[in-house]
PDB file of N, CA and C in Angstrom:
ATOM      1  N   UNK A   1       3.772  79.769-111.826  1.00  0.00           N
ATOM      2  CA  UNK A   1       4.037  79.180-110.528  1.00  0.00           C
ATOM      3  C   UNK A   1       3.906  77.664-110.640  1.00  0.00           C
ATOM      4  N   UNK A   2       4.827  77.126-109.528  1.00  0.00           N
ATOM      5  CA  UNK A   2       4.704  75.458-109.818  1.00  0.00           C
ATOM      6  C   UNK A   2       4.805  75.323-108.782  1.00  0.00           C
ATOM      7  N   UNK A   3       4.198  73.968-108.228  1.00  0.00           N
ATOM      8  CA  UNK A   3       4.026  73.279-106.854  1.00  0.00           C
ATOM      9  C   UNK A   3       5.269  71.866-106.925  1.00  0.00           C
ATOM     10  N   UNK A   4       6.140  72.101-106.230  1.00  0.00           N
ATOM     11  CA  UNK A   4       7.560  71.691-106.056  1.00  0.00           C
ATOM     12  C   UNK A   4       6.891  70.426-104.786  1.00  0.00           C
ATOM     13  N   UNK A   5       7.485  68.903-105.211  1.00  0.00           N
ATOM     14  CA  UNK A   5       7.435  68.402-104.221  1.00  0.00           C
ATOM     15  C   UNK A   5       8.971  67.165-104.382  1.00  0.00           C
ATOM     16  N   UNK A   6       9.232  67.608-102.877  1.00  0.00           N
ATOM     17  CA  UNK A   6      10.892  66.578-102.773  1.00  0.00           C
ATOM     18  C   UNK A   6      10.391  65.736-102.073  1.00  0.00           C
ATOM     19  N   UNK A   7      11.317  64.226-101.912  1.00  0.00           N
ATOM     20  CA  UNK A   7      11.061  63.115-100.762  1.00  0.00           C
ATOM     21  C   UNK A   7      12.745  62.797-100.954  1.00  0.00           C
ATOM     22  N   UNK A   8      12.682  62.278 -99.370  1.00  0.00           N
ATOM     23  CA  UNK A   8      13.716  62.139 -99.611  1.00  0.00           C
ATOM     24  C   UNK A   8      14.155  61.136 -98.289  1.00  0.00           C
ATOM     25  N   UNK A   9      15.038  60.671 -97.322  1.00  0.00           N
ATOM     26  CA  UNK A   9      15.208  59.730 -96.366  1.00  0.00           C
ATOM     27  C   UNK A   9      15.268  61.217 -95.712  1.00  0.00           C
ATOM     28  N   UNK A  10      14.752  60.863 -94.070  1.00  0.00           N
ATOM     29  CA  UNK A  10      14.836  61.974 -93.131  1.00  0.00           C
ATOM     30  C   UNK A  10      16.709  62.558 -92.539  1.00  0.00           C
ATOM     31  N   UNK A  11      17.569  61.390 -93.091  1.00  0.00           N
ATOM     32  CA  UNK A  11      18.760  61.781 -92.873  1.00  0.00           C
ATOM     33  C   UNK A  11      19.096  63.156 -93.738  1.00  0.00           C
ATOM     34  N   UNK A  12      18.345  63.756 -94.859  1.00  0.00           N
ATOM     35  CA  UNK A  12      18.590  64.591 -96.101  1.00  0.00           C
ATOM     36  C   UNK A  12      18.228  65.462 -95.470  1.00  0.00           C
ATOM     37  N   UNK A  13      17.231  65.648 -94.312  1.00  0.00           N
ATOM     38  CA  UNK A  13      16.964  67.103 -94.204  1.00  0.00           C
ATOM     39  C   UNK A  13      17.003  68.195 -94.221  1.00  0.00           C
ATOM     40  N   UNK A  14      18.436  68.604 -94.169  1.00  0.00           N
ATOM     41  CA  UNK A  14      18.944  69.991 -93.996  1.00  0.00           C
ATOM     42  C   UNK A  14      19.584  69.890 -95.330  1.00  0.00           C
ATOM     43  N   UNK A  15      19.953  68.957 -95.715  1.00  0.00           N
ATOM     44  CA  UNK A  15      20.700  69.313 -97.288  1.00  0.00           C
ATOM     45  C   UNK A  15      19.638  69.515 -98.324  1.00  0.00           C
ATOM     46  N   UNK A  16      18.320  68.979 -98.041  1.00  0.00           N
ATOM     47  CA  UNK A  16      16.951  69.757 -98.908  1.00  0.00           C
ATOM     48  C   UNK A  16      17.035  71.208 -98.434  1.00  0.00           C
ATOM     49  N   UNK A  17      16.963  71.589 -97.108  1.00  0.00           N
ATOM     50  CA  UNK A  17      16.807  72.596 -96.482  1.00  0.00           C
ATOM     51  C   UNK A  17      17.436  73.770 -97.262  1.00  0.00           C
ATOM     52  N   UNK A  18      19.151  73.294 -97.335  1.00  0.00           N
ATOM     53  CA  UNK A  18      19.857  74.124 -97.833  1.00  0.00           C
ATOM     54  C   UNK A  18      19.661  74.580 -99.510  1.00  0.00           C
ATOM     55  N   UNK A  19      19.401  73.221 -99.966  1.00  0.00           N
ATOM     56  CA  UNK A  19      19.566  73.499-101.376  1.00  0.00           C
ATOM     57  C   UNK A  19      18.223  74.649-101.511  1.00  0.00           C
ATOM     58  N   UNK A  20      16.964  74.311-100.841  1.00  0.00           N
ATOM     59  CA  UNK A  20      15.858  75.382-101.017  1.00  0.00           C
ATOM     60  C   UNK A  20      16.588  76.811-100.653  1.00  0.00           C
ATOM     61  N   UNK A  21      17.369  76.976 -99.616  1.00  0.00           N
ATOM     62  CA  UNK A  21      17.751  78.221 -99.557  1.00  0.00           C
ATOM     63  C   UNK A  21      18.738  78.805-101.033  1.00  0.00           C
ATOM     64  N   UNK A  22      19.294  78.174-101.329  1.00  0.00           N
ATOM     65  CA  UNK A  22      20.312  78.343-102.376  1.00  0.00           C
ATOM     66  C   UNK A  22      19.970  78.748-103.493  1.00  0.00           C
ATOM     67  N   UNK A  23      18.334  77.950-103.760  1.00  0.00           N
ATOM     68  CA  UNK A  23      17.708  78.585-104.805  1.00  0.00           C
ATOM     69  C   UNK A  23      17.041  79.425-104.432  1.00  0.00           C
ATOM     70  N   UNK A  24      16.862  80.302-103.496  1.00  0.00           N
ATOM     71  CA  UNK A  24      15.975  81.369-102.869  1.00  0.00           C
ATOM     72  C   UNK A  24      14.823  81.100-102.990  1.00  0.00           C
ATOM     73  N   UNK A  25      13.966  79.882-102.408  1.00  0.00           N
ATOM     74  CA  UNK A  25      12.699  79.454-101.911  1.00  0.00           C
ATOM     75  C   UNK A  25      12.940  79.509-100.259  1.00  0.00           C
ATOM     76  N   UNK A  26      11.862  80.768-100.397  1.00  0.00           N
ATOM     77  CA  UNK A  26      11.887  81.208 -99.144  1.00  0.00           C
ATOM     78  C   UNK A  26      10.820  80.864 -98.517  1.00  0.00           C
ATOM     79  N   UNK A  27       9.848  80.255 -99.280  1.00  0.00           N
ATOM     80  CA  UNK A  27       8.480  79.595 -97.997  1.00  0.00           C
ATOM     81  C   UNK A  27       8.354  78.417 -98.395  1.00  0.00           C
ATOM     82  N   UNK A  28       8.557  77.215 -97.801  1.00  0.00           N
ATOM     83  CA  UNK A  28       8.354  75.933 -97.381  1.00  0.00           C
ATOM     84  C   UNK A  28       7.643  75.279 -96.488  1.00  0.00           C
ATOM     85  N   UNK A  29       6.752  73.903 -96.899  1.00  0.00           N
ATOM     86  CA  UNK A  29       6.053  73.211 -95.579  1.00  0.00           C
ATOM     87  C   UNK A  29       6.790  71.531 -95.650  1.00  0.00           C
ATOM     88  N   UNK A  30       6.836  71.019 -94.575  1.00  0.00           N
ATOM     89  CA  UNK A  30       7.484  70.087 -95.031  1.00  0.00           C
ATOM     90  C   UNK A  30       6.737  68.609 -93.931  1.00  0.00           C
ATOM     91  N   UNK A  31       7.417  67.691 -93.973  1.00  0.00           N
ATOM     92  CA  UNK A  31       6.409  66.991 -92.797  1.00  0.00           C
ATOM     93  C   UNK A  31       7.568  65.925 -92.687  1.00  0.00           C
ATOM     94  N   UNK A  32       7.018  64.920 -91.622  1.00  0.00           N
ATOM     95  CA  UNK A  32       7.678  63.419 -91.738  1.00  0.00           C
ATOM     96  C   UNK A  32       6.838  62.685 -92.488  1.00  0.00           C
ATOM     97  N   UNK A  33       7.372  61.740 -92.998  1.00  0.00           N
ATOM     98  CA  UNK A  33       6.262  60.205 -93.455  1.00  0.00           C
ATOM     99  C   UNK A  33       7.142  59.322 -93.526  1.00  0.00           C
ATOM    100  N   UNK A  34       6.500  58.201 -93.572  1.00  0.00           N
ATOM    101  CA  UNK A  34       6.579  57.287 -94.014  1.00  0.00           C
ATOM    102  C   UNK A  34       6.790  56.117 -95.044  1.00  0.00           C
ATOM    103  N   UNK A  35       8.177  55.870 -95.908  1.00  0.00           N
ATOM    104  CA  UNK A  35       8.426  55.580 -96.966  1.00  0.00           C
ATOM    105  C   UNK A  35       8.314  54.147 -97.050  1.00  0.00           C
ATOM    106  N   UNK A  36       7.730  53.463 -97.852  1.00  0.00           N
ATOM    107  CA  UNK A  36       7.964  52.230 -98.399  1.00  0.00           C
ATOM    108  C   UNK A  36       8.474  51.838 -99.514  1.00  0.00           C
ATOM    109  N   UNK A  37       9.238  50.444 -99.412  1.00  0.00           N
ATOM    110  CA  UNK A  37       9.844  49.465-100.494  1.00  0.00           C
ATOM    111  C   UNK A  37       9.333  48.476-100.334  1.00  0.00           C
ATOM    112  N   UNK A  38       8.488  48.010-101.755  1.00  0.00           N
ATOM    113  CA  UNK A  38       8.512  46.507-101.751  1.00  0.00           C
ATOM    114  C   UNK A  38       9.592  45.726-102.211  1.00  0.00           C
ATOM    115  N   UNK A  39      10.034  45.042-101.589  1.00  0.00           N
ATOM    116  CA  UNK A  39      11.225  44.049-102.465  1.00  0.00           C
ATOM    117  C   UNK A  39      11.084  42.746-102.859  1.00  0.00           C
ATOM    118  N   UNK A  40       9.592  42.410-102.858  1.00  0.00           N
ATOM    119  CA  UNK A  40       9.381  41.373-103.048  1.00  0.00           C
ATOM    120  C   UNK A  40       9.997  40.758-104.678  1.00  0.00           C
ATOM    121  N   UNK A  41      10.583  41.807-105.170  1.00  0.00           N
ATOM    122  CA  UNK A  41      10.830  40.852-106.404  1.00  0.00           C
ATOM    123  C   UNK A  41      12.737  40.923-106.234  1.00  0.00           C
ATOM    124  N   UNK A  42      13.108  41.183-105.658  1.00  0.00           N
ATOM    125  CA  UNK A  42      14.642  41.182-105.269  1.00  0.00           C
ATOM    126  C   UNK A  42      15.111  39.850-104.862  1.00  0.00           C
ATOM    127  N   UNK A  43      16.157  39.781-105.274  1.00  0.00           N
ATOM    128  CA  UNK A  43      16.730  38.245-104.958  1.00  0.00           C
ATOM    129  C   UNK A  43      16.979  38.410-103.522  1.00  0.00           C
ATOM    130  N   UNK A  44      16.615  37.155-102.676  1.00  0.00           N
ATOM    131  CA  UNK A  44      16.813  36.771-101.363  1.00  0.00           C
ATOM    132  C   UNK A  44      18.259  37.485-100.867  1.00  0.00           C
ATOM    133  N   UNK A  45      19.516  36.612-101.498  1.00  0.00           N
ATOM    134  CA  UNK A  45      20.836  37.111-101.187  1.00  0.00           C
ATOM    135  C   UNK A  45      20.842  38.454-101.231  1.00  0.00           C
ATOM    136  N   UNK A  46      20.340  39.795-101.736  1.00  0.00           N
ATOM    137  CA  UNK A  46      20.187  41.387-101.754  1.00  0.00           C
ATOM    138  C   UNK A  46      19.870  41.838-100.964  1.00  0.00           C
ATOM    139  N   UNK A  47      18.341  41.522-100.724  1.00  0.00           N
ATOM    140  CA  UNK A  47      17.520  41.737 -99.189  1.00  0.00           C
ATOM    141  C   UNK A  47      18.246  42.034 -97.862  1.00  0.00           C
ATOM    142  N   UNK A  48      18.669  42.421 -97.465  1.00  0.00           N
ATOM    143  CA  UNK A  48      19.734  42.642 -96.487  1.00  0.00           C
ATOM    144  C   UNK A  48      18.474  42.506 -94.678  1.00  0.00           C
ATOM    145  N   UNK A  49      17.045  43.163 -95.260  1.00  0.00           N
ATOM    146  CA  UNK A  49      16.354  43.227 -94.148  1.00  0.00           C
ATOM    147  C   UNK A  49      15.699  41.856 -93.740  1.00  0.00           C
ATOM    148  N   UNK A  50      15.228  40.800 -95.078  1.00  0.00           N
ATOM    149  CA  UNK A  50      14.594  39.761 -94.978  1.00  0.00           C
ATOM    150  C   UNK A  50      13.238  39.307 -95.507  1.00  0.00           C
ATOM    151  N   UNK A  51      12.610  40.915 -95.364  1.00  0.00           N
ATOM    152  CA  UNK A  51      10.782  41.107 -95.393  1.00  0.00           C
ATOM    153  C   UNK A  51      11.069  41.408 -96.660  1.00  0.00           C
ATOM    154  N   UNK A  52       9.534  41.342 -97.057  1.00  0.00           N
ATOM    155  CA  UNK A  52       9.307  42.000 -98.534  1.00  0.00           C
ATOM    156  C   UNK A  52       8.798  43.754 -98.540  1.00  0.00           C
ATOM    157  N   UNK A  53       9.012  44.429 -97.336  1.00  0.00           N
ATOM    158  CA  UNK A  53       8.388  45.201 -97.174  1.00  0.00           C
ATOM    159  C   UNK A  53       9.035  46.226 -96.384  1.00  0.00           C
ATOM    160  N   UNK A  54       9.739  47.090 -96.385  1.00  0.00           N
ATOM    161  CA  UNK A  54      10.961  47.784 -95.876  1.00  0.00           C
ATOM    162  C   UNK A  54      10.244  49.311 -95.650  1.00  0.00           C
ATOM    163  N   UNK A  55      10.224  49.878 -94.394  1.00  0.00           N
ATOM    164  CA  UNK A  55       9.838  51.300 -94.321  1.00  0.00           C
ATOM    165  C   UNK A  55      11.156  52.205 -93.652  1.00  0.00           C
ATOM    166  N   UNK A  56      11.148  53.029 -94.293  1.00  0.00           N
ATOM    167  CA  UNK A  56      11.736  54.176 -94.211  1.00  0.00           C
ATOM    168  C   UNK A  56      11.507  55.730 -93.551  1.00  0.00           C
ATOM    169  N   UNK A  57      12.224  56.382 -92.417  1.00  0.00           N
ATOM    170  CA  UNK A  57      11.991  56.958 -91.987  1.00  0.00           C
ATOM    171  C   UNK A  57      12.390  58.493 -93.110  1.00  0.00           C
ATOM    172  N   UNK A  58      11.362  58.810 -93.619  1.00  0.00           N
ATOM    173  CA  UNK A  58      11.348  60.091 -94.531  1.00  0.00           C
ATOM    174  C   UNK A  58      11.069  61.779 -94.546  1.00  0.00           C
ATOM    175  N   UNK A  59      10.980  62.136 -95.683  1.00  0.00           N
ATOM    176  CA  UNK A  59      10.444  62.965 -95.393  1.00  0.00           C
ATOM    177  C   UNK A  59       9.501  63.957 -96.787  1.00  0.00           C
ATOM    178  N   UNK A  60       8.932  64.770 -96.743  1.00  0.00           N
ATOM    179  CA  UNK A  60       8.278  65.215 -97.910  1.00  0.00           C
ATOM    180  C   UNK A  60       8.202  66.769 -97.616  1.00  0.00           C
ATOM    181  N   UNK A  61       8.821  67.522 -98.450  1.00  0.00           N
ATOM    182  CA  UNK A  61       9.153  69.088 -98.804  1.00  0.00           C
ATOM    183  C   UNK A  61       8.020  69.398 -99.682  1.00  0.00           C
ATOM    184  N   UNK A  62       7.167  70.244 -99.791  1.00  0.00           N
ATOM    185  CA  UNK A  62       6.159  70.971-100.625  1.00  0.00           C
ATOM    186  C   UNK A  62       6.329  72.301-100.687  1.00  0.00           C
ATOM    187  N   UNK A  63       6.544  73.232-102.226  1.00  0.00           N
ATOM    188  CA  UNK A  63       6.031  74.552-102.137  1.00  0.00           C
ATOM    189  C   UNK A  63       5.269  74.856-103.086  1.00  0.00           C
ATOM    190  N   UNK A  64       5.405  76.269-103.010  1.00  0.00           N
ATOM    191  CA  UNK A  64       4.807  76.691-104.512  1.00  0.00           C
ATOM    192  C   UNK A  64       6.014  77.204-104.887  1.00  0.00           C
ATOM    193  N   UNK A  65       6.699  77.545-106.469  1.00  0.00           N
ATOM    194  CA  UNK A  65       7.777  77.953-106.628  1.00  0.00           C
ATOM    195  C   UNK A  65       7.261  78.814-107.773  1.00  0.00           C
ATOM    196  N   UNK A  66       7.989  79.890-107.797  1.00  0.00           N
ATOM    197  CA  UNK A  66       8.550  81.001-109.037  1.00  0.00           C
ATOM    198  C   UNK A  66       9.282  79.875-110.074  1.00  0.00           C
ATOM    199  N   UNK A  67       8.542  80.292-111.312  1.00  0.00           N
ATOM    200  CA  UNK A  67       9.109  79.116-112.285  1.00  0.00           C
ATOM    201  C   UNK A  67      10.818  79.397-112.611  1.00  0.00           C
ATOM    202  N   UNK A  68      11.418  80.326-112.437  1.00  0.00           N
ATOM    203  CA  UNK A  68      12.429  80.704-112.331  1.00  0.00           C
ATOM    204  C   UNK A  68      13.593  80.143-111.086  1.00  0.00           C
ATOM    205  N   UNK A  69      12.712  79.797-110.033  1.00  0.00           N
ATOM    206  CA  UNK A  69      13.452  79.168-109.188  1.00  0.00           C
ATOM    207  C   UNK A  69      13.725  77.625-109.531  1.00  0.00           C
ATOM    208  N   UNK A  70      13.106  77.167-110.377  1.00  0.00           N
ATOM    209  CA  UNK A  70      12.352  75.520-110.488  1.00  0.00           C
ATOM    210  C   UNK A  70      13.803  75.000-110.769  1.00  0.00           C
ATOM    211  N   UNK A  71      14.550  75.393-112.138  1.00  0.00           N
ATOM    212  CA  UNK A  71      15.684  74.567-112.667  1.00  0.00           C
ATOM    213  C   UNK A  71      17.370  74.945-110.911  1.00  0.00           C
ATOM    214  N   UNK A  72      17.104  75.797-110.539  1.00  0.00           N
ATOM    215  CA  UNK A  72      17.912  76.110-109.690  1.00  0.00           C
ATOM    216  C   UNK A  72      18.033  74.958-108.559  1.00  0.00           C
ATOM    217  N   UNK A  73      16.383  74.622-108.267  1.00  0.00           N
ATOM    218  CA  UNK A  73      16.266  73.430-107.024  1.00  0.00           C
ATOM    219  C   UNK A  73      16.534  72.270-108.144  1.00  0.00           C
ATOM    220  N   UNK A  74      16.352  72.081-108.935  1.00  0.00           N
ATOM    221  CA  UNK A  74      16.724  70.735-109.680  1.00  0.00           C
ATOM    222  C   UNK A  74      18.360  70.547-110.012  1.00  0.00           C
ATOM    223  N   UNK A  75      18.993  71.866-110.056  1.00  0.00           N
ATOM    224  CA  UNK A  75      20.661  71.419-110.557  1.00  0.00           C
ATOM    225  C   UNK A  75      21.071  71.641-108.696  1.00  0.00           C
ATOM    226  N   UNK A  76      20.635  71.842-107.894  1.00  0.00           N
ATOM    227  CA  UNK A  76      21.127  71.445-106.663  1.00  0.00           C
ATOM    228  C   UNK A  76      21.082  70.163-106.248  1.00  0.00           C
ATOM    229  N   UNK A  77      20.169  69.482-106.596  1.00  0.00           N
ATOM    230  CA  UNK A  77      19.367  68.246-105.995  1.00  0.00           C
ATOM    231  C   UNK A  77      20.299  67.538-107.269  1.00  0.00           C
ATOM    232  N   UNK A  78      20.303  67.187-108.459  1.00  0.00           N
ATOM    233  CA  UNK A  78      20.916  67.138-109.380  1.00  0.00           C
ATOM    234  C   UNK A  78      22.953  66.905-108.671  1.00  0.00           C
ATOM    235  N   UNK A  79      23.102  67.909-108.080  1.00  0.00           N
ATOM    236  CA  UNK A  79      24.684  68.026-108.026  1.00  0.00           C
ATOM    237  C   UNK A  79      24.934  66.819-106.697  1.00  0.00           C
ATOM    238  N   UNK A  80      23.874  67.240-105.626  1.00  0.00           N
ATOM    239  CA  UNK A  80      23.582  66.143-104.427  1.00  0.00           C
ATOM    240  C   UNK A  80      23.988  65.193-104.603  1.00  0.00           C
ATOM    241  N   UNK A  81      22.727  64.449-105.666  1.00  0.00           N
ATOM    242  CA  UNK A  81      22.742  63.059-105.885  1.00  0.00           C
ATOM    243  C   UNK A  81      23.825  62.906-106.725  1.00  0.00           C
ATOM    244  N   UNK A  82      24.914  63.400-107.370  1.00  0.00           N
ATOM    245  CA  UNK A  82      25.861  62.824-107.938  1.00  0.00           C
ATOM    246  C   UNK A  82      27.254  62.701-106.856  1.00  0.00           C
ATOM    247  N   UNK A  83      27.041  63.196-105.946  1.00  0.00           N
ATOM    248  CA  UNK A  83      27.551  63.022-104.961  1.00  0.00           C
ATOM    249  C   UNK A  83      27.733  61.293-104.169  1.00  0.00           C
ATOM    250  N   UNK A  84      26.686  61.515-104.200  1.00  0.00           N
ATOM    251  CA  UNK A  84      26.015  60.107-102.999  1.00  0.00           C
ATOM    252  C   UNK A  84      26.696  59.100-103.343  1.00  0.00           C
ATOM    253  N   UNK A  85      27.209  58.177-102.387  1.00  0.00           N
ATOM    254  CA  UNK A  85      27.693  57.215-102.376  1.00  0.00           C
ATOM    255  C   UNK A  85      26.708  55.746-102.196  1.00  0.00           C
ATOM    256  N   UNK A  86      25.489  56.404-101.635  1.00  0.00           N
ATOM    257  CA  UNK A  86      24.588  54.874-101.169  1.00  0.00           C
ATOM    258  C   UNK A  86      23.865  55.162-101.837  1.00  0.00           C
ATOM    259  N   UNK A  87      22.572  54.062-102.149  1.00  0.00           N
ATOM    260  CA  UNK A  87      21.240  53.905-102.726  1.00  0.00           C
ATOM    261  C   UNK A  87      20.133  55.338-103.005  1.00  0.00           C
ATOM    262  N   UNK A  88      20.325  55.654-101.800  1.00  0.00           N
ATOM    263  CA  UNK A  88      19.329  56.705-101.233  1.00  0.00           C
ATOM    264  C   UNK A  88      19.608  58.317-101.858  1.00  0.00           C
ATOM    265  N   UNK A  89      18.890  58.717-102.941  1.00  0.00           N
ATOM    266  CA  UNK A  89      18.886  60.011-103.579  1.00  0.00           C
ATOM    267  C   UNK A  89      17.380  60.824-103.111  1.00  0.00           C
ATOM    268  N   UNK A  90      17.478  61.928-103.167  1.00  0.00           N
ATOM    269  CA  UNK A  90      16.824  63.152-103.097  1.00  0.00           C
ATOM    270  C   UNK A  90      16.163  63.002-104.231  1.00  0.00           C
ATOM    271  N   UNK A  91      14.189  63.209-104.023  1.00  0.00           N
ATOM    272  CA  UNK A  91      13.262  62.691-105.148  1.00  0.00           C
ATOM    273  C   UNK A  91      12.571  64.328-105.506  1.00  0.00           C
ATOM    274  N   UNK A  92      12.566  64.225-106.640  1.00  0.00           N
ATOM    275  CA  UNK A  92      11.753  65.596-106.679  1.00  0.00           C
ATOM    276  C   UNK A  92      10.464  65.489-108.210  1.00  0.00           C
ATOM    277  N   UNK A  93       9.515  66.352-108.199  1.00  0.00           N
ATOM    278  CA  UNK A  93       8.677  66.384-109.161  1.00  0.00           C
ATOM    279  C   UNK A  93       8.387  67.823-109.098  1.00  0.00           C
ATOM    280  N   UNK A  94       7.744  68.272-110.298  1.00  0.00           N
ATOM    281  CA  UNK A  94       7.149  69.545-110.521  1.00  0.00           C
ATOM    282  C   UNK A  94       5.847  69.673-111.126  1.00  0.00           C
ATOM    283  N   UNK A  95       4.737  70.147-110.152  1.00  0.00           N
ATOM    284  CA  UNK A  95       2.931  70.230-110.739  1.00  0.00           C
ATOM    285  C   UNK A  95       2.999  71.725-111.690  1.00  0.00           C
ATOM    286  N   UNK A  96       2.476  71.915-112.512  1.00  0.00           N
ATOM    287  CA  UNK A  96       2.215  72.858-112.829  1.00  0.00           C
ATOM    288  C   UNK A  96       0.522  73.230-112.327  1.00  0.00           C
ATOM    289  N   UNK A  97       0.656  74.901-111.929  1.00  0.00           N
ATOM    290  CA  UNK A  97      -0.322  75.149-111.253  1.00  0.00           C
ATOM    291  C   UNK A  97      -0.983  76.046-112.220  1.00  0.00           C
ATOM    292  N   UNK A  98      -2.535  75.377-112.454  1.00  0.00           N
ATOM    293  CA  UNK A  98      -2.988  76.545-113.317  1.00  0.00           C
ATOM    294  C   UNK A  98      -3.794  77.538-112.729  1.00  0.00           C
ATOM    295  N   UNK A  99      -4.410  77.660-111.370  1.00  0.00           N
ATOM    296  CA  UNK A  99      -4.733  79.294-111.069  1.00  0.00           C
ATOM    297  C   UNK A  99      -4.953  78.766-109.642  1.00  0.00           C
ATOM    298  N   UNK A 100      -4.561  79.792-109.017  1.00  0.00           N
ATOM    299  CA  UNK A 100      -4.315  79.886-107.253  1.00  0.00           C
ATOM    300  C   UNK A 100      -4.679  80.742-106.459  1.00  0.00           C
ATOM    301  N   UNK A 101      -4.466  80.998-105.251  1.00  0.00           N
ATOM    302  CA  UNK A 101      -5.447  82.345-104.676  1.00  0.00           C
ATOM    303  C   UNK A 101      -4.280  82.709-103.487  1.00  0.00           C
TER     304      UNK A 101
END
């Protein structure tokens, strides 16, 4: 078993949503947060906002996954982001869990 965690901009929601269904992860918790960028090292002319400090309305997906499901949510998320036309991709990591209850 592995503990699956996505981030992603809150506009992604349902396309995380979906891709979890697709790989048949059927129990999910998920939340809003709060994303930050520092850009303090970005050239002025890039900066489009001004600040060095840019927040993002996000979001963060957590499960536990069947290790069998794991590569399924990664070539979805994977196919997503080759999609995308803007900055903003679908983030994912994988914990390995060594004993649970």
């Amino acid at each position: 078993m592995k503990l699956l965690l996505i981030t992603a901009v809150a506009e992604f929601e349902n396309e995380v949503k979906q891709i979890l269904k697709k790989a048949q992860v059927k129990t999910f918790s998920y939340r809003e947060v709060t994303g930050y960028r520092n850009t303090s090292e970005d050239a002025i002319e890039s900066n489009w906002f001004g600040t060095e400090m840019n927040e993002n309305e996000s979001i963060l997906f957590y499960a536990f996954v069947e290790n069998d499901k794991v590569d399924d949510v990664f070539n979805g998320i994977d196919e997503f982001n080759a999609k995308q036309e803007t900055l903003s991709h679908i983030h994912s990591a994988i914990i390995n869990i060594e004993k649970s209850n």
